[in-house]
Amino acid sequence: MSKRIDGINLLVCSFLMTITLALVLGSLVYDGKQRLVALVIGFPTIGMLAFLMLASLIPPLLAYLRPLGVSEDDAPEAESEGSANNLNTGTWRRVAIVYGWLIGYYVLTFVFGYYVATPVFLVAFLTRESGLTLMRSLGVMVVSLVPFYVIFRLILDIPLWPGVLPRILPGILGGGSIPQLN
Amino acid sequence: MEVFQYKAILLRGSIIGTVIGAVPGAGGAVANFLSYSTAKQASKTPELFGTGYPGGVVASESANDAKDGGILLPTLTFGIPGNGEMVILMAAFILHGIQPGRDLLVNRLDIVWAIILGVIAAQILTTFVILGAGAWLAKISLVPVKYIAPFVAVLSFIGVYAVRSNIWDVLLAVFAALVGFFMRRAGFPLITLVIGFVLGHLAEEKFTQSLQISQGDYTIFFTRPVSILLLIGIFSMLGWTAYKSIRMATSDKKVGA
């Protein structure tokens, strides 16, 4: 087992601890039984996360979790030695690129809505990342979006987000029919 | 036919599915996960679970299919619908003047048999559909990720939005993707997270419901036959896991020495 401090594990556990503490402390303002569920589930979770954070700093402690069923068997990634820390610069770059695409797709969807953002995102991704030619990307986009449209709009009748532009430019882009920004 | 190589898992999954299906409110997700985790606990090669191991698929899917039969039991015999679909079935019964329960079983047995035969026919039909289309569907897994990824992203974005028609939910999903990535990197098991997400709200809801039924008396969790049986089951599984882990750790030490 690695003797190094497991930075990613510590980061993830700290994040989960923040969320758990917020939920458990938030539940304390309620009276009686309403807060019971959060407390019953919350305190063991806090205890386990605190132990995991400690184990990130002192890795041999992880062995004590085995009798609780938390073992390397449950976590395929954790099987190889130090795999949690072996993300090299290239991998981080790849993760950043993929995540950038997701953020870009979201921003595009938020502003222009699904009907504009989805074809643009598909063609851009297929051309830039998948290595297809522009014509092929366009073809794949058209063929694949037809079932999407049939399923979500015609069969399920789900109104898709039209973007904030119709809200900013009402009248021009049909701003009267857009759903509320919740 | 590979499924018959996992006879024990198949049988166990089917029993778990039927029993869990008969428990009102538990639903298919509980049967799936319980069967999966039980198969993993009982397996001599638990490390294969979660890597595309067919035994894992057989465990969850056998329970998922078996629960459809079990779920009819409380609906038809007691008039207690186990899930949303059963509520619709019951509503249809009532619309036609049929009262589920003893009356249905005694006076309208023809309907009960029609439903049972319908479930059997559906299973057979599904089998043929999957046998016919399975080979083609499986080819999807051979498509390189770089072609699949954008469509998964599109489907996820639309799927998340469709639940509540809230665009901020999509942003939350994008953030959750980042958290999920780091959790995978840190070695957090995916199945545990999914179980927590799917079963968490069910556990909370049923816990509160039980307390309402007992008028705030906590002994309902220890004195009712079903709850005591479930508690015995839970502690048996925890005990078995702990026993196996300790035995594994001890044998590791012996091998090391």
XYZ file of C-alpha atoms in Angstrom:
439
model
C 0.000 0.000 0.000
C 1.261 3.469 -0.876
C 2.591 5.563 1.994
C 1.995 8.798 0.072
C -0.825 11.147 0.988
C -3.777 10.427 -1.286
C -4.555 13.963 -2.513
C -7.511 13.161 -4.762
C -9.161 11.036 -2.091
C -8.689 13.831 0.427
C -10.182 16.341 -2.004
C -13.225 14.164 -2.787
C -13.815 13.313 0.874
C -13.535 16.986 1.847
C -16.107 17.883 -0.774
C -18.480 15.110 0.342
C -17.936 16.110 3.965
C -18.899 19.710 3.156
C -22.142 18.583 1.511
C -22.953 16.124 4.311
C -22.279 18.702 7.026
C -24.452 21.246 5.218
C -27.321 18.746 5.008
C -27.009 17.489 8.573
C -26.562 20.933 10.119
C -29.411 22.231 7.948
C -31.694 19.496 9.251
C -31.082 20.591 12.864
C -33.373 23.594 12.423
C -36.343 21.237 12.069
C -38.199 19.939 15.078
C -38.605 16.364 16.189
C -38.827 13.565 13.679
C -38.271 15.639 10.556
C -34.585 15.854 11.333
C -34.250 12.279 12.480
C -33.552 10.747 9.070
C -30.761 13.206 8.314
C -29.239 12.635 11.734
C -29.542 8.839 11.631
C -27.903 8.669 8.203
C -25.778 11.814 8.567
C -23.686 10.984 11.621
C -22.462 7.576 10.403
C -21.666 9.221 7.052
C -19.714 12.010 8.767
C -17.857 9.440 10.851
C -16.994 7.346 7.808
C -15.881 10.374 5.780
C -13.755 11.649 8.673
C -12.081 8.247 8.851
C -11.528 8.220 5.078
C -9.988 11.706 5.267
C -7.691 10.484 8.012
C -6.888 7.406 5.952
C -5.955 9.678 3.027
C -3.292 11.181 5.253
C -2.308 7.859 6.862
C -2.964 5.176 4.150
C -2.347 2.081 6.355
C -5.547 2.994 8.220
C -7.592 1.818 5.209
C -6.918 -1.777 6.241
C -9.201 -1.243 9.259
C -12.155 -0.637 6.935
C -11.985 -4.112 5.459
C -14.185 -5.746 8.116
C -16.873 -3.184 7.215
C -16.883 -4.391 3.632
C -15.095 -1.297 2.308
C -12.207 -2.799 0.488
C -10.216 -2.562 -2.668
C -12.558 -5.179 -4.162
C -15.305 -2.583 -4.368
C -13.173 -0.086 -6.199
C -11.617 -1.278 -9.452
C -9.556 1.895 -9.820
C -8.084 1.530 -6.384
C -6.634 -1.889 -7.149
C -3.471 -0.756 -8.850
C -0.784 0.749 -6.691
C -1.267 4.478 -6.301
C -3.696 4.639 -9.197
C -5.577 7.494 -7.584
C -2.590 9.743 -8.076
C -1.267 8.518 -11.397
C -3.058 11.030 -13.604
C -0.295 12.480 -15.714
C -0.393 15.845 -17.408
C -1.708 14.318 -20.648
C -4.643 12.696 -18.889
C -5.541 15.901 -17.079
C -5.399 17.708 -20.408
C -7.774 15.143 -21.925
C -10.181 15.449 -18.986
C -10.080 19.239 -19.290
C -10.845 19.054 -23.027
C -13.821 16.706 -22.570
C -15.126 18.794 -19.701
C -14.673 21.910 -21.792
C -16.920 20.369 -24.446
C -19.584 19.690 -21.825
C -19.413 23.249 -20.476
C -19.506 24.597 -24.024
C -22.546 22.504 -24.863
C -24.287 23.700 -21.724
C -23.567 27.391 -22.398
C -24.729 26.988 -25.988
C -27.899 25.244 -24.825
C -28.566 27.868 -22.180
C -28.278 30.737 -24.641
C -29.644 29.291 -27.867
C -31.720 26.330 -26.656
C -31.583 22.659 -27.563
C -32.719 23.083 -31.160
C -29.672 25.155 -32.057
C -27.102 23.905 -29.549
C -27.477 20.162 -30.127
C -26.800 20.102 -33.907
C -23.926 22.571 -33.508
C -22.400 20.578 -30.644
C -22.733 17.244 -32.484
C -21.186 18.512 -35.710
C -18.384 20.335 -33.867
C -17.562 17.343 -31.656
C -17.714 14.779 -34.447
C -15.503 16.949 -36.650
C -12.955 18.074 -34.068
C -12.747 15.124 -31.655
C -14.016 12.094 -33.584
C -12.127 13.016 -36.747
C -15.064 12.805 -39.177
C -15.248 15.043 -42.223
C -17.680 17.947 -42.090
C -20.068 16.294 -44.549
C -20.080 13.030 -42.606
C -20.602 14.865 -39.343
C -23.553 16.686 -40.842
C -24.995 13.400 -42.117
C -24.544 11.608 -38.785
C -26.050 14.593 -36.975
C -29.173 14.651 -39.157
C -29.686 10.865 -39.030
C -29.190 10.694 -35.260
C -31.298 13.699 -34.351
C -34.397 12.456 -36.161
C -35.058 9.669 -33.585
C -34.250 12.122 -30.777
C -36.866 14.525 -32.124
C -39.434 11.773 -32.704
C -38.978 10.303 -29.213
C -38.731 13.472 -27.132
C -40.998 15.859 -29.037
C -43.517 13.773 -30.947
C -43.957 10.725 -28.694
C -43.128 11.980 -25.197
C -44.139 15.577 -25.990
C -41.430 17.070 -23.799
C -40.995 20.821 -24.396
C -37.278 21.391 -24.807
C -35.476 24.480 -23.487
C -35.640 27.195 -26.154
C -32.752 29.244 -24.728
C -32.614 32.642 -23.046
C -32.439 34.541 -26.338
C -36.216 34.461 -26.924
C -36.573 35.940 -23.441
C -34.108 38.728 -24.197
C -35.628 39.388 -27.605
C -39.335 38.790 -27.058
C -41.545 39.058 -30.096
C -38.695 38.397 -32.492
C -38.038 34.817 -31.368
C -41.345 33.955 -29.764
C -40.553 34.997 -26.197
C -44.158 34.668 -25.077
C -44.070 30.878 -25.013
C -40.846 30.155 -23.166
C -40.933 28.377 -19.798
C -39.930 30.185 -16.586
C -36.282 30.228 -15.565
C -36.529 28.337 -12.290
C -27.514 -19.658 -23.485
C -24.550 -18.407 -21.454
C -27.049 -17.435 -18.784
C -27.462 -21.090 -17.759
C -23.818 -21.214 -16.729
C -24.900 -19.099 -13.767
C -27.747 -21.316 -12.518
C -27.265 -20.506 -8.813
C -27.166 -16.746 -9.455
C -30.208 -17.029 -11.731
C -32.207 -18.979 -9.160
C -31.183 -16.701 -6.287
C -31.964 -13.590 -8.322
C -35.382 -14.945 -9.298
C -36.266 -15.740 -5.673
C -35.053 -12.331 -4.454
C -36.988 -10.603 -7.251
C -40.212 -12.437 -6.459
C -39.959 -11.830 -2.712
C -38.946 -8.158 -3.009
C -41.587 -7.651 -5.682
C -44.209 -8.868 -3.235
C -43.160 -6.241 -0.681
C -45.269 -3.138 -1.416
C -43.231 -0.057 -2.235
C -39.855 -1.766 -2.521
C -39.825 -1.794 -6.327
C -37.521 -3.138 -9.014
C -34.461 -1.104 -8.087
C -34.307 -2.699 -4.644
C -34.619 -6.196 -6.144
C -31.863 -5.428 -8.679
C -29.379 -4.104 -6.179
C -30.130 -6.672 -3.495
C -29.694 -9.525 -5.969
C -26.510 -7.975 -7.366
C -24.922 -7.380 -3.973
C -25.967 -10.824 -2.706
C -24.430 -12.470 -5.776
C -21.260 -10.451 -5.261
C -21.079 -11.399 -1.597
C -21.586 -15.082 -2.383
C -19.172 -15.131 -5.317
C -15.700 -16.613 -5.093
C -14.561 -13.931 -7.533
C -16.247 -10.721 -6.316
C -13.559 -8.638 -8.007
C -15.096 -9.548 -11.396
C -18.359 -7.793 -10.522
C -18.505 -4.325 -12.019
C -16.210 -5.245 -14.900
C -18.886 -6.537 -17.294
C -18.973 -9.978 -15.645
C -22.054 -11.865 -16.985
C -22.874 -13.167 -13.485
C -23.536 -9.604 -12.346
C -25.873 -8.991 -15.273
C -27.702 -12.280 -14.636
C -28.086 -11.404 -10.932
C -29.689 -8.005 -11.461
C -31.746 -8.889 -14.547
C -33.177 -12.135 -13.165
C -34.388 -10.236 -10.094
C -35.725 -7.437 -12.286
C -37.805 -9.847 -14.367
C -38.947 -11.956 -11.412
C -40.253 -8.965 -9.478
C -43.013 -8.448 -12.091
C -44.714 -11.643 -10.915
C -44.135 -10.939 -7.241
C -45.476 -7.407 -7.477
C -48.886 -8.717 -8.578
C -49.250 -10.666 -5.349
C -50.151 -7.849 -2.888
C -52.152 -6.040 -5.589
C -54.386 -8.965 -6.466
C -54.651 -10.572 -3.042
C -54.827 -7.578 -0.677
C -55.547 -4.675 -2.991
C -52.249 -3.035 -2.001
C -50.448 -1.717 -5.097
C -46.704 -2.300 -4.971
C -45.740 0.422 -7.445
C -47.082 3.020 -9.867
C -48.042 0.524 -12.562
C -50.055 -1.488 -10.055
C -51.880 1.670 -8.999
C -52.989 2.101 -12.632
C -54.012 -1.573 -12.801
C -56.030 -1.183 -9.615
C -57.643 1.986 -10.911
C -58.667 0.063 -14.055
C -60.146 -2.704 -11.883
C -62.135 -0.228 -9.833
C -63.341 1.593 -12.979
C -64.762 -1.741 -14.163
C -66.354 -2.429 -10.797
C -63.856 -5.086 -9.732
C -62.541 -4.925 -6.186
C -59.020 -6.409 -5.833
C -58.694 -8.786 -2.919
C -60.752 -11.767 -1.834
C -63.616 -10.888 -4.184
C -61.301 -10.929 -7.206
C -59.715 -14.249 -6.257
C -63.015 -15.984 -5.533
C -65.431 -14.550 -8.100
C -63.217 -13.303 -10.972
C -60.483 -15.907 -11.157
C -60.602 -15.645 -14.971
C -59.114 -12.141 -14.738
C -56.357 -13.329 -12.399
C -55.428 -16.111 -14.817
C -55.524 -13.698 -17.754
C -53.034 -11.451 -15.944
C -50.765 -14.378 -15.044
C -50.814 -15.644 -18.636
C -50.208 -12.082 -19.845
C -47.058 -11.827 -17.712
C -45.841 -15.196 -19.043
C -46.604 -14.207 -22.642
C -44.759 -10.891 -22.149
C -41.664 -12.698 -20.849
C -41.683 -15.090 -23.818
C -42.180 -12.282 -26.326
C -39.406 -10.224 -24.749
C -37.115 -13.235 -24.944
C -37.711 -13.548 -28.697
C -37.230 -9.833 -29.258
C -33.941 -9.833 -27.366
C -32.733 -13.044 -29.028
C -33.475 -11.454 -32.402
C -32.084 -8.008 -31.733
C -29.510 -8.795 -29.036
C -26.651 -9.472 -31.436
C -27.220 -6.114 -33.142
C -27.676 -4.228 -29.914
C -24.467 -5.718 -28.509
C -22.528 -4.217 -31.419
C -23.112 -0.777 -29.925
C -20.522 -1.660 -27.294
C -17.936 -2.093 -30.080
C -18.368 1.478 -31.351
C -15.396 3.593 -30.220
C -16.086 5.985 -27.337
C -15.182 9.031 -29.443
C -18.274 8.395 -31.581
C -20.594 7.441 -28.719
C -19.594 10.229 -26.298
C -21.375 13.185 -27.958
C -24.637 11.227 -28.199
C -24.405 10.179 -24.560
C -23.883 13.860 -23.687
C -26.910 14.917 -25.755
C -29.097 12.171 -24.300
C -27.993 13.039 -20.758
C -28.617 16.761 -21.260
C -32.106 16.186 -22.675
C -32.902 13.451 -20.151
C -31.934 15.599 -17.168
C -33.930 18.553 -18.517
C -36.967 16.354 -19.226
C -37.363 15.337 -15.572
C -38.336 18.796 -14.232
C -38.006 21.074 -17.275
C -35.350 22.998 -15.363
C -32.231 24.129 -17.220
C -30.285 24.528 -13.939
C -30.637 20.777 -13.374
C -28.511 20.323 -16.486
C -25.797 22.550 -15.014
C -25.979 20.473 -11.836
C -25.528 17.341 -13.958
C -22.435 18.869 -15.603
C -21.029 19.581 -12.143
C -21.990 16.064 -10.980
C -20.005 14.661 -13.908
C -16.888 16.359 -12.523
C -17.572 15.115 -9.004
C -18.231 11.626 -10.404
C -14.923 11.689 -12.256
C -12.979 12.559 -9.110
C -14.887 9.984 -7.083
C -13.983 7.284 -9.617
C -10.369 8.427 -9.527
C -10.363 8.300 -5.748
C -11.617 4.705 -5.908
C -15.159 5.231 -4.635
C -17.310 2.295 -5.807
C -19.942 3.370 -8.334
C -22.554 0.818 -7.287
C -22.638 2.120 -3.698
C -23.286 5.649 -4.932
C -26.070 4.491 -7.247
C -27.681 2.455 -4.453
C -27.551 5.514 -2.214
C -29.139 7.722 -4.856
C -31.873 5.298 -5.847
C -32.702 3.867 -2.461
C -31.925 6.890 -0.286
C -35.174 8.734 -0.827
C -37.152 5.464 -0.642
C -35.578 4.704 2.735
C -36.407 8.180 4.045
C -39.973 8.063 2.736
C -40.731 4.609 4.125
C -39.060 5.419 7.443
C -41.338 8.429 7.907
C -44.380 6.483 6.672
C -43.695 3.688 9.171
C -43.435 6.224 11.985
C -46.722 7.778 10.908
C -48.402 4.361 10.906
C -47.070 3.606 14.398
C -47.901 7.134 15.595
C -44.273 7.831 16.374
C -43.548 4.547 18.111
C -40.069 3.323 17.121
C -40.720 -0.229 18.278
C -42.507 -0.791 14.942
C -39.051 -1.428 13.480
C -38.384 -4.291 15.882
C -41.751 -5.825 16.646
C -43.461 -6.340 13.283
C -42.743 -9.730 11.637
C -41.659 -8.225 8.286
C -39.421 -5.600 9.830
C -37.760 -8.053 12.213
C -37.148 -10.464 9.316
C -35.624 -7.667 7.237
C -33.432 -6.590 10.176
C -32.246 -10.181 10.632
C -31.477 -10.274 6.897
C -29.558 -6.983 7.028
C -27.470 -7.957 10.055
C -26.841 -11.435 8.621
C -25.496 -9.891 5.411
C -23.362 -7.379 7.323
C -22.062 -10.139 9.574
C -21.296 -12.377 6.609
C -19.435 -9.535 4.866
C -17.418 -8.775 7.979
C -16.644 -12.465 8.473
C -15.488 -12.851 4.870
C -13.378 -9.684 5.017
C -11.711 -10.710 8.263
C -11.063 -14.206 6.900
C -9.608 -12.699 3.722
C -7.383 -10.342 5.730
C -6.208 -13.219 7.934
C -5.389 -15.434 4.942
C -3.550 -12.493 3.287
C -1.414 -12.132 6.408
C -0.676 -15.874 6.425
C 0.349 -15.778 2.760
C 2.483 -12.707 3.466
C 4.195 -14.452 6.361
